[in-house]
């Protein structure tokens, strides 16, 4: 039983690492999608300007 208690900090740290990395990957994916959407909208403008 002691060995299970000894593993709790490592498992908790691993889970926290997983959650943080997953959040970073999702944020990057969302940012790339938003930039792509902005680029497509800018390309549709008749004057081709960003503003």
PDB file of N, CA and C in Angstrom:
ATOM      1  N   UNK A   1       0.822  -1.207   0.000  1.00  0.00           N
ATOM      2  CA  UNK A   1       0.000   0.000   0.000  1.00  0.00           C
ATOM      3  C   UNK A   1       0.860   1.264   0.000  1.00  0.00           C
ATOM      4  N   UNK A   2       2.017   1.179   0.660  1.00  0.00           N
ATOM      5  CA  UNK A   2       2.896   2.344   0.704  1.00  0.00           C
ATOM      6  C   UNK A   2       3.388   2.739  -0.687  1.00  0.00           C
ATOM      7  N   UNK A   3       3.584   1.752  -1.540  1.00  0.00           N
ATOM      8  CA  UNK A   3       4.067   2.067  -2.883  1.00  0.00           C
ATOM      9  C   UNK A   3       3.018   2.831  -3.683  1.00  0.00           C
ATOM     10  N   UNK A   4       1.740   2.575  -3.435  1.00  0.00           N
ATOM     11  CA  UNK A   4       0.692   3.345  -4.113  1.00  0.00           C
ATOM     12  C   UNK A   4       0.687   4.797  -3.641  1.00  0.00           C
ATOM     13  N   UNK A   5       0.858   4.981  -2.350  1.00  0.00           N
ATOM     14  CA  UNK A   5       0.908   6.339  -1.804  1.00  0.00           C
ATOM     15  C   UNK A   5       2.132   7.076  -2.339  1.00  0.00           C
ATOM     16  N   UNK A   6       3.223   6.358  -2.540  1.00  0.00           N
ATOM     17  CA  UNK A   6       4.439   6.980  -3.060  1.00  0.00           C
ATOM     18  C   UNK A   6       4.277   7.406  -4.518  1.00  0.00           C
ATOM     19  N   UNK A   7       3.382   6.767  -5.260  1.00  0.00           N
ATOM     20  CA  UNK A   7       3.177   7.104  -6.667  1.00  0.00           C
ATOM     21  C   UNK A   7       2.229   8.281  -6.881  1.00  0.00           C
ATOM     22  N   UNK A   8       1.464   8.642  -5.876  1.00  0.00           N
ATOM     23  CA  UNK A   8       0.462   9.704  -6.027  1.00  0.00           C
ATOM     24  C   UNK A   8       1.075  11.029  -6.501  1.00  0.00           C
ATOM     25  N   UNK A   9       2.181  11.519  -5.922  1.00  0.00           N
ATOM     26  CA  UNK A   9       2.740  12.788  -6.421  1.00  0.00           C
ATOM     27  C   UNK A   9       3.169  12.722  -7.889  1.00  0.00           C
ATOM     28  N   UNK A  10       3.757  11.614  -8.295  1.00  0.00           N
ATOM     29  CA  UNK A  10       4.187  11.485  -9.688  1.00  0.00           C
ATOM     30  C   UNK A  10       2.996  11.433 -10.633  1.00  0.00           C
ATOM     31  N   UNK A  11       1.984  10.698 -10.272  1.00  0.00           N
ATOM     32  CA  UNK A  11       0.786  10.604 -11.110  1.00  0.00           C
ATOM     33  C   UNK A  11       0.091  11.961 -11.177  1.00  0.00           C
ATOM     34  N   UNK A  12       0.004  12.650 -10.057  1.00  0.00           N
ATOM     35  CA  UNK A  12      -0.611  13.972 -10.039  1.00  0.00           C
ATOM     36  C   UNK A  12       0.147  14.967 -10.896  1.00  0.00           C
ATOM     37  N   UNK A  13       1.466  14.935 -10.805  1.00  0.00           N
ATOM     38  CA  UNK A  13       2.288  15.824 -11.621  1.00  0.00           C
ATOM     39  C   UNK A  13       2.141  15.491 -13.099  1.00  0.00           C
ATOM     40  N   UNK A  14       2.107  14.213 -13.424  1.00  0.00           N
ATOM     41  CA  UNK A  14       1.919  13.799 -14.816  1.00  0.00           C
ATOM     42  C   UNK A  14       0.579  14.254 -15.358  1.00  0.00           C
ATOM     43  N   UNK A  15      -0.465  14.135 -14.546  1.00  0.00           N
ATOM     44  CA  UNK A  15      -1.796  14.569 -14.971  1.00  0.00           C
ATOM     45  C   UNK A  15      -1.829  16.079 -15.185  1.00  0.00           C
ATOM     46  N   UNK A  16      -1.218  16.818 -14.274  1.00  0.00           N
ATOM     47  CA  UNK A  16      -1.168  18.273 -14.409  1.00  0.00           C
ATOM     48  C   UNK A  16      -0.405  18.670 -15.672  1.00  0.00           C
ATOM     49  N   UNK A  17       0.699  18.001 -15.951  1.00  0.00           N
ATOM     50  CA  UNK A  17       1.467  18.250 -17.168  1.00  0.00           C
ATOM     51  C   UNK A  17       0.605  18.001 -18.396  1.00  0.00           C
ATOM     52  N   UNK A  18      -0.137  16.901 -18.397  1.00  0.00           N
ATOM     53  CA  UNK A  18      -1.014  16.564 -19.514  1.00  0.00           C
ATOM     54  C   UNK A  18      -2.058  17.649 -19.739  1.00  0.00           C
ATOM     55  N   UNK A  19      -2.677  18.119 -18.679  1.00  0.00           N
ATOM     56  CA  UNK A  19      -3.723  19.139 -18.790  1.00  0.00           C
ATOM     57  C   UNK A  19      -3.150  20.444 -19.343  1.00  0.00           C
ATOM     58  N   UNK A  20      -1.984  20.847 -18.858  1.00  0.00           N
ATOM     59  CA  UNK A  20      -1.378  22.100 -19.314  1.00  0.00           C
ATOM     60  C   UNK A  20      -0.976  22.008 -20.785  1.00  0.00           C
ATOM     61  N   UNK A  21      -0.347  20.916 -21.180  1.00  0.00           N
ATOM     62  CA  UNK A  21       0.077  20.756 -22.571  1.00  0.00           C
ATOM     63  C   UNK A  21      -1.135  20.690 -23.493  1.00  0.00           C
ATOM     64  N   UNK A  22      -2.185  19.992 -23.066  1.00  0.00           N
ATOM     65  CA  UNK A  22      -3.400  19.914 -23.884  1.00  0.00           C
ATOM     66  C   UNK A  22      -4.011  21.303 -24.071  1.00  0.00           C
ATOM     67  N   UNK A  23      -4.021  22.114 -23.017  1.00  0.00           N
ATOM     68  CA  UNK A  23      -4.555  23.475 -23.122  1.00  0.00           C
ATOM     69  C   UNK A  23      -3.718  24.318 -24.083  1.00  0.00           C
ATOM     70  N   UNK A  24      -2.402  24.155 -24.038  1.00  0.00           N
ATOM     71  CA  UNK A  24      -1.534  24.904 -24.949  1.00  0.00           C
ATOM     72  C   UNK A  24      -1.767  24.493 -26.400  1.00  0.00           C
ATOM     73  N   UNK A  25      -1.917  23.208 -26.649  1.00  0.00           N
ATOM     74  CA  UNK A  25      -2.140  22.727 -28.014  1.00  0.00           C
ATOM     75  C   UNK A  25      -3.487  23.218 -28.535  1.00  0.00           C
ATOM     76  N   UNK A  26      -4.514  23.169 -27.690  1.00  0.00           N
ATOM     77  CA  UNK A  26      -5.830  23.654 -28.112  1.00  0.00           C
ATOM     78  C   UNK A  26      -5.811  25.156 -28.387  1.00  0.00           C
ATOM     79  N   UNK A  27      -5.108  25.915 -27.558  1.00  0.00           N
ATOM     80  CA  UNK A  27      -5.014  27.358 -27.783  1.00  0.00           C
ATOM     81  C   UNK A  27      -4.297  27.650 -29.093  1.00  0.00           C
ATOM     82  N   UNK A  28      -3.242  26.904 -29.380  1.00  0.00           N
ATOM     83  CA  UNK A  28      -2.520  27.096 -30.638  1.00  0.00           C
ATOM     84  C   UNK A  28      -3.407  26.753 -31.824  1.00  0.00           C
ATOM     85  N   UNK A  29      -4.161  25.677 -31.725  1.00  0.00           N
ATOM     86  CA  UNK A  29      -5.069  25.277 -32.808  1.00  0.00           C
ATOM     87  C   UNK A  29      -6.118  26.360 -33.048  1.00  0.00           C
ATOM     88  N   UNK A  30      -6.677  26.888 -31.971  1.00  0.00           N
ATOM     89  CA  UNK A  30      -7.692  27.941 -32.109  1.00  0.00           C
ATOM     90  C   UNK A  30      -7.098  29.216 -32.704  1.00  0.00           C
ATOM     91  N   UNK A  31      -5.880  29.555 -32.303  1.00  0.00           N
ATOM     92  CA  UNK A  31      -5.240  30.751 -32.848  1.00  0.00           C
ATOM     93  C   UNK A  31      -4.966  30.590 -34.339  1.00  0.00           C
ATOM     94  N   UNK A  32      -4.485  29.430 -34.740  1.00  0.00           N
ATOM     95  CA  UNK A  32      -4.216  29.193 -36.159  1.00  0.00           C
ATOM     96  C   UNK A  32      -5.507  29.247 -36.976  1.00  0.00           C
ATOM     97  N   UNK A  33      -6.595  28.713 -36.428  1.00  0.00           N
ATOM     98  CA  UNK A  33      -7.876  28.756 -37.133  1.00  0.00           C
ATOM     99  C   UNK A  33      -8.360  30.199 -37.269  1.00  0.00           C
ATOM    100  N   UNK A  34      -8.196  30.988 -36.209  1.00  0.00           N
ATOM    101  CA  UNK A  34      -8.623  32.388 -36.266  1.00  0.00           C
ATOM    102  C   UNK A  34      -7.790  33.175 -37.276  1.00  0.00           C
ATOM    103  N   UNK A  35      -6.488  32.932 -37.310  1.00  0.00           N
ATOM    104  CA  UNK A  35      -5.641  33.627 -38.282  1.00  0.00           C
ATOM    105  C   UNK A  35      -6.008  33.239 -39.709  1.00  0.00           C
ATOM    106  N   UNK A  36      -6.288  31.969 -39.928  1.00  0.00           N
ATOM    107  CA  UNK A  36      -6.692  31.514 -41.263  1.00  0.00           C
ATOM    108  C   UNK A  36      -8.008  32.165 -41.678  1.00  0.00           C
ATOM    109  N   UNK A  37      -8.943  32.252 -40.739  1.00  0.00           N
ATOM    110  CA  UNK A  37     -10.229  32.889 -41.013  1.00  0.00           C
ATOM    111  C   UNK A  37     -10.032  34.369 -41.345  1.00  0.00           C
ATOM    112  N   UNK A  38      -9.161  35.050 -40.601  1.00  0.00           N
ATOM    113  CA  UNK A  38      -8.887  36.461 -40.877  1.00  0.00           C
ATOM    114  C   UNK A  38      -8.229  36.636 -42.244  1.00  0.00           C
ATOM    115  N   UNK A  39      -7.317  35.738 -42.592  1.00  0.00           N
ATOM    116  CA  UNK A  39      -6.665  35.822 -43.904  1.00  0.00           C
ATOM    117  C   UNK A  39      -7.670  35.623 -45.034  1.00  0.00           C
ATOM    118  N   UNK A  40      -8.593  34.673 -44.865  1.00  0.00           N
ATOM    119  CA  UNK A  40      -9.608  34.447 -45.899  1.00  0.00           C
ATOM    120  C   UNK A  40     -10.516  35.653 -46.046  1.00  0.00           C
ATOM    121  N   UNK A  41     -10.918  36.255 -44.928  1.00  0.00           N
ATOM    122  CA  UNK A  41     -11.779  37.433 -44.990  1.00  0.00           C
ATOM    123  C   UNK A  41     -11.052  38.610 -45.636  1.00  0.00           C
ATOM    124  N   UNK A  42      -9.768  38.760 -45.341  1.00  0.00           N
ATOM    125  CA  UNK A  42      -8.994  39.853 -45.937  1.00  0.00           C
ATOM    126  C   UNK A  42      -8.833  39.642 -47.438  1.00  0.00           C
ATOM    127  N   UNK A  43      -8.701  38.411 -47.859  1.00  0.00           N
ATOM    128  CA  UNK A  43      -8.537  38.126 -49.289  1.00  0.00           C
ATOM    129  C   UNK A  43      -9.829  38.384 -50.055  1.00  0.00           C
ATOM    130  N   UNK A  44     -10.967  38.319 -49.392  1.00  0.00           N
ATOM    131  CA  UNK A  44     -12.258  38.552 -50.052  1.00  0.00           C
ATOM    132  C   UNK A  44     -12.529  40.033 -50.285  1.00  0.00           C
ATOM    133  N   UNK A  45     -11.835  40.909 -49.569  1.00  0.00           N
ATOM    134  CA  UNK A  45     -12.072  42.339 -49.725  1.00  0.00           C
ATOM    135  C   UNK A  45     -11.645  42.789 -51.114  1.00  0.00           C
ATOM    136  N   UNK A  46     -12.420  43.658 -51.735  1.00  0.00           N
ATOM    137  CA  UNK A  46     -12.102  44.089 -53.102  1.00  0.00           C
ATOM    138  C   UNK A  46     -10.771  44.827 -53.209  1.00  0.00           C
ATOM    139  N   UNK A  47     -10.415  45.607 -52.187  1.00  0.00           N
ATOM    140  CA  UNK A  47      -9.159  46.354 -52.280  1.00  0.00           C
ATOM    141  C   UNK A  47      -7.969  45.543 -51.782  1.00  0.00           C
ATOM    142  N   UNK A  48      -8.225  44.406 -51.133  1.00  0.00           N
ATOM    143  CA  UNK A  48      -7.156  43.541 -50.663  1.00  0.00           C
ATOM    144  C   UNK A  48      -6.431  44.050 -49.435  1.00  0.00           C
ATOM    145  N   UNK A  49      -6.975  45.117 -48.823  1.00  0.00           N
ATOM    146  CA  UNK A  49      -6.333  45.673 -47.634  1.00  0.00           C
ATOM    147  C   UNK A  49      -6.843  44.988 -46.388  1.00  0.00           C
ATOM    148  N   UNK A  50      -6.071  45.082 -45.302  1.00  0.00           N
ATOM    149  CA  UNK A  50      -6.457  44.454 -44.041  1.00  0.00           C
ATOM    150  C   UNK A  50      -7.409  45.323 -43.236  1.00  0.00           C
ATOM    151  N   UNK A  51      -7.517  46.591 -43.511  1.00  0.00           N
ATOM    152  CA  UNK A  51      -8.322  47.475 -42.679  1.00  0.00           C
ATOM    153  C   UNK A  51      -9.503  47.898 -43.356  1.00  0.00           C
TER     154      UNK A  51
END
